[in-house]
Tab-separated table of C-alpha atoms in Angstrom:
chain	number	residue	atom	x	y	z
A	8	GLN	CA	18.730	2.317	110.879
A	9	VAL	CA	20.889	0.616	113.737
A	10	GLN	CA	18.880	-1.545	116.239
A	11	LEU	CA	20.316	-3.471	119.658
A	12	GLN	CA	18.814	-6.372	120.960
A	13	GLU	CA	19.935	-8.086	124.322
A	14	SER	CA	19.674	-11.556	125.616
A	15	GLY	CA	20.850	-13.721	128.102
A	16	PRO	CA	19.706	-15.696	131.660
A	17	GLY	CA	16.845	-13.747	133.298
A	18	LEU	CA	17.762	-15.553	136.456
A	19	VAL	CA	21.262	-15.598	138.274
A	20	LYS	CA	22.234	-17.074	141.784
A	21	PRO	CA	23.800	-15.046	144.470
A	22	SER	CA	27.696	-14.874	143.883
A	23	GLN	CA	27.460	-16.382	140.350
A	24	THR	CA	28.387	-14.266	137.260
A	25	LEU	CA	25.689	-12.236	135.236
A	26	SER	CA	26.309	-12.693	131.389
A	27	LEU	CA	24.483	-10.551	128.866
A	28	THR	CA	24.897	-10.165	124.696
A	29	CYS	CA	23.787	-7.589	123.061
A	30	THR	CA	23.324	-8.196	119.319
A	31	VAL	CA	23.860	-5.206	116.710
A	32	SER	CA	21.818	-5.012	113.546
A	33	GLY	CA	21.562	-2.818	110.858
A	34	GLY	CA	25.102	-1.926	111.127
A	35	SER	CA	28.459	-2.918	111.523
A	36	ILE	CA	30.091	-2.669	115.647
A	37	SER	CA	33.276	-2.011	114.161
A	38	SER	CA	32.592	1.049	112.367
A	39	GLY	CA	31.734	4.736	112.721
A	40	ASN	CA	32.818	6.791	116.278
A	41	TYR	CA	30.895	4.995	118.450
A	42	TYR	CA	31.214	3.245	121.960
A	43	TRP	CA	29.500	0.051	122.947
A	44	SER	CA	27.411	0.982	126.271
A	45	TRP	CA	26.098	-1.078	129.312
A	46	ILE	CA	23.055	0.581	131.326
A	47	ARG	CA	20.968	-0.914	134.217
A	48	GLN	CA	18.332	0.263	136.112
A	49	PRO	CA	16.716	-1.629	139.593
A	50	ALA	CA	13.096	-1.877	139.593
A	51	GLY	CA	11.268	2.100	140.240
A	52	LYS	CA	15.087	3.489	140.289
A	53	GLY	CA	16.903	5.615	138.234
A	54	LEU	CA	19.546	4.761	135.186
A	55	GLU	CA	23.065	3.583	136.031
A	56	TRP	CA	25.660	3.484	133.807
A	57	ILE	CA	27.644	0.644	133.408
A	58	GLY	CA	30.896	0.923	131.105
A	59	ARG	CA	31.520	1.355	127.534
A	60	TRP	CA	33.852	-0.296	124.879
A	61	PHE	CA	35.444	1.444	122.029
A	62	ILE	CA	36.658	-0.230	118.637
A	63	SER	CA	40.276	0.706	119.601
A	64	GLY	CA	39.812	-1.824	122.160
A	65	SER	CA	39.971	0.377	124.968
A	66	THR	CA	37.094	0.556	127.681
A	67	ASN	CA	35.492	2.213	130.542
A	68	TYR	CA	33.918	0.862	133.516
A	69	ASN	CA	31.884	3.232	136.707
A	70	PRO	CA	34.187	2.789	139.066
A	71	SER	CA	31.629	1.780	141.503
A	72	LEU	CA	31.418	-1.758	139.201
A	73	LYS	CA	35.122	-1.540	137.822
A	74	SER	CA	36.207	-4.578	140.151
A	75	ARG	CA	33.612	-7.259	139.257
A	76	VAL	CA	32.642	-5.567	135.253
A	77	THR	CA	34.114	-6.974	132.048
A	78	ILE	CA	32.340	-5.691	128.115
A	79	SER	CA	33.812	-7.139	125.350
A	80	ILE	CA	33.091	-7.927	121.826
A	81	ASP	CA	32.461	-10.736	118.830
A	82	THR	CA	33.233	-8.753	115.522
A	83	SER	CA	32.468	-11.798	114.124
A	84	LYS	CA	29.018	-12.131	115.552
A	85	ASN	CA	28.304	-8.082	115.604
A	86	GLN	CA	27.910	-8.662	119.149
A	87	PHE	CA	28.952	-7.056	122.478
A	88	SER	CA	28.804	-8.726	125.440
A	89	LEU	CA	28.734	-7.961	129.790
A	90	LYS	CA	29.894	-9.982	132.469
A	91	LEU	CA	29.253	-8.700	135.742
A	92	SER	CA	30.445	-11.216	138.940
A	93	SER	CA	29.570	-12.035	142.212
A	94	VAL	CA	26.147	-10.650	142.104
A	95	THR	CA	23.988	-10.211	144.572
A	96	ALA	CA	20.279	-8.954	145.046
A	97	ALA	CA	21.332	-5.550	144.680
A	98	ASP	CA	21.941	-6.474	140.786
A	99	THR	CA	18.703	-7.091	139.979
A	100	ALA	CA	17.540	-4.427	137.240
A	101	VAL	CA	16.341	-4.621	133.830
A	102	TYR	CA	19.933	-4.273	131.594
A	103	TYR	CA	19.914	-2.043	128.293
A	104	CYS	CA	22.657	-2.047	125.636
A	105	ALA	CA	23.077	0.846	123.752
A	106	ARG	CA	25.192	2.736	121.318
A	107	TYR	CA	26.942	6.125	122.780
A	108	SER	CA	27.487	8.226	119.711
A	109	SER	CA	30.598	10.835	119.333
A	110	SER	CA	30.280	14.090	117.469
A	111	GLU	CA	32.938	16.036	116.119
A	112	ARG	CA	32.682	18.538	118.592
A	113	GLY	CA	33.315	15.776	121.510
A	114	GLU	CA	29.508	15.798	122.223
A	115	ASN	CA	28.039	12.012	122.570
A	116	TRP	CA	24.597	10.730	124.002
A	117	PHE	CA	23.117	6.920	124.123
A	118	ASP	CA	21.418	5.997	120.674
A	119	PRO	CA	19.764	3.890	119.946
A	120	TRP	CA	18.997	1.346	123.014
A	121	GLY	CA	17.881	-2.336	123.300
A	122	GLN	CA	14.792	-2.790	124.482
A	123	GLY	CA	16.325	-4.195	127.864
A	124	THR	CA	16.200	-7.441	129.737
A	125	LEU	CA	15.180	-8.036	133.592
A	126	VAL	CA	17.816	-9.662	135.408
A	127	THR	CA	16.891	-10.887	138.661
A	128	VAL	CA	19.403	-12.302	141.251
A	129	SER	CA	18.234	-14.824	143.736
A	130	SER	CA	19.107	-17.936	145.118
B	2	ASP	CA	31.921	11.872	140.234
B	3	ILE	CA	29.702	14.609	138.677
B	4	GLN	CA	26.477	14.621	140.491
B	5	MET	CA	23.071	15.694	138.658
B	6	THR	CA	19.837	16.538	140.828
B	7	GLN	CA	16.480	17.557	138.726
B	8	SER	CA	13.928	19.247	139.890
B	9	PRO	CA	10.628	18.755	140.743
B	10	SER	CA	11.018	15.059	140.613
B	11	SER	CA	7.263	14.746	140.368
B	12	LEU	CA	4.681	17.048	138.458
B	13	SER	CA	0.876	16.761	137.729
B	14	ALA	CA	0.174	18.739	134.396
B	15	SER	CA	-2.647	18.573	132.060
B	16	VAL	CA	-2.497	18.347	128.062
B	17	GLY	CA	-1.654	22.153	126.730
B	18	ASP	CA	0.245	23.202	129.535
B	19	ARG	CA	3.940	24.399	129.734
B	20	VAL	CA	6.317	22.217	131.163
B	21	THR	CA	9.937	22.391	132.491
B	22	ILE	CA	12.372	20.606	134.376
B	23	THR	CA	15.589	21.880	135.841
B	24	CYS	CA	18.854	19.930	135.707
B	25	ARG	CA	21.705	20.845	137.957
B	26	ALA	CA	25.295	19.002	137.862
B	27	SER	CA	27.684	19.114	140.674
B	28	GLN	CA	30.149	20.916	138.501
B	29	SER	CA	30.316	22.800	134.908
B	30	ILE	CA	29.867	20.455	132.398
B	31	SER	CA	29.866	23.009	129.537
B	32	SER	CA	27.090	22.218	127.108
B	33	TYR	CA	27.489	18.193	127.472
B	34	LEU	CA	24.135	17.545	129.103
B	35	ASN	CA	21.446	15.209	126.863
B	36	TRP	CA	17.496	14.800	128.039
B	37	TYR	CA	15.765	11.681	127.675
B	38	GLN	CA	12.303	10.515	127.703
B	39	GLN	CA	11.051	7.022	129.316
B	40	ARG	CA	7.919	5.851	128.617
B	41	PRO	CA	6.567	2.697	131.203
B	42	GLY	CA	8.003	-0.168	130.368
B	43	LYS	CA	10.224	1.125	127.380
B	44	ALA	CA	14.009	2.188	126.859
B	45	PRO	CA	14.786	5.633	127.209
B	46	LYS	CA	14.873	7.752	124.089
B	47	VAL	CA	17.292	10.687	123.694
B	48	LEU	CA	15.495	13.960	123.238
B	49	ILE	CA	18.461	16.657	123.204
B	50	SER	CA	21.944	16.202	123.136
B	51	ALA	CA	24.076	18.944	124.004
B	52	ALA	CA	21.802	21.078	126.169
B	53	SER	CA	19.911	22.297	123.072
B	54	THR	CA	20.046	20.340	120.293
B	55	LEU	CA	16.946	18.824	119.001
B	56	GLN	CA	17.883	14.936	118.008
B	57	SER	CA	15.958	14.073	115.271
B	58	GLY	CA	12.235	13.082	114.882
B	59	VAL	CA	11.572	14.806	117.918
B	60	PRO	CA	8.357	17.164	118.193
B	61	SER	CA	10.010	20.897	117.884
B	62	ARG	CA	7.734	21.208	121.226
B	63	PHE	CA	10.663	20.230	123.346
B	64	SER	CA	13.436	22.387	123.811
B	65	GLY	CA	16.916	22.609	125.939
B	66	SER	CA	18.796	25.523	127.315
B	67	GLY	CA	21.559	25.850	129.891
B	68	SER	CA	25.129	25.840	130.044
B	69	GLY	CA	27.865	25.327	132.915
B	70	THR	CA	25.622	23.567	135.898
B	71	ASP	CA	22.420	24.706	135.457
B	72	PHE	CA	20.134	23.357	132.534
B	73	THR	CA	16.592	23.679	131.819
B	74	LEU	CA	14.177	20.545	129.589
B	75	THR	CA	11.055	23.104	128.461
B	76	ILE	CA	7.906	20.957	126.978
B	77	SER	CA	5.712	23.896	125.324
B	78	SER	CA	2.464	22.358	125.165
B	79	LEU	CA	2.050	18.880	127.154
B	80	GLN	CA	0.847	16.326	124.752
B	81	PRO	CA	-0.526	13.065	125.980
B	82	GLU	CA	2.026	11.187	124.981
B	83	ASP	CA	4.561	13.063	126.907
B	84	PHE	CA	3.846	11.846	130.378
B	85	ALA	CA	6.901	9.849	130.957
B	86	ILE	CA	10.102	10.025	133.200
B	87	TYR	CA	12.778	12.779	131.950
B	88	TYR	CA	16.440	12.004	132.520
B	89	CYS	CA	19.237	14.659	132.353
B	90	GLN	CA	23.069	12.996	131.881
B	91	GLN	CA	26.277	14.715	131.572
B	92	SER	CA	28.667	13.568	128.981
B	93	TYR	CA	31.420	15.815	130.116
B	94	SER	CA	32.960	13.128	132.202
B	95	ILE	CA	33.808	9.250	131.673
B	96	SER	CA	34.293	8.206	135.043
B	97	PRO	CA	31.848	7.970	135.395
B	98	ILE	CA	28.627	8.799	132.983
B	99	THR	CA	25.998	9.896	135.541
B	100	PHE	CA	22.456	10.599	134.972
B	101	GLY	CA	20.038	12.388	137.062
B	102	PRO	CA	17.307	10.922	139.275
B	103	GLY	CA	14.365	12.047	136.758
B	104	THR	CA	11.604	13.936	136.845
B	105	LYS	CA	8.346	12.144	136.389
B	106	VAL	CA	5.220	13.657	134.436
B	107	ASP	CA	1.672	12.958	134.844
B	108	ILE	CA	-1.563	13.620	134.461
B	109	LYS	CA	-3.986	16.537	136.758
């Protein structure tokens, strides 16, 4: 079955760019009716959707983060990536990658998820 | 944005109890509502999609209902592994996709 695994630096300095990669195994990132997504969760808090990428090349971002976020895909490596610029301590969180499945009836849900990776923004 | 609220924010229950969690959307989202379970230190796991469709492998003690703005997740007989945080998520609008604040279920 499809599995996702996040990777990237666990510590980022304020004002710098956070960069994470999600490696997809057990299936091709280019096939199927899927959106590849990033979600984050500050410690002890709820879930915040960051954005998603579709095989057509279209992207959708959370308006609250849109000016700082870029999601891109490397089909040759079966990976997708997140870049979040100008980070502050408020961006400290566990970052998850997830597949957003889409049914024929237009229903969507996140499954599977990566295990998550903690990114701390601190000098 | 479509705002999602959940009640209660936390509850204490015993093994075998029937538990009900409510999720409310700030506008009608038809049946575009998913439920997730998150155990400590783990990623969320989808339980129910489209308000009432049980995902593969999820025990039948979990059920979902509702449409429009009001939704319910019910656990018919709480098991030890069910102590976790439960989140609802609307998939009606992508601008942005939003989650509820979560309901923590712990042991009485």
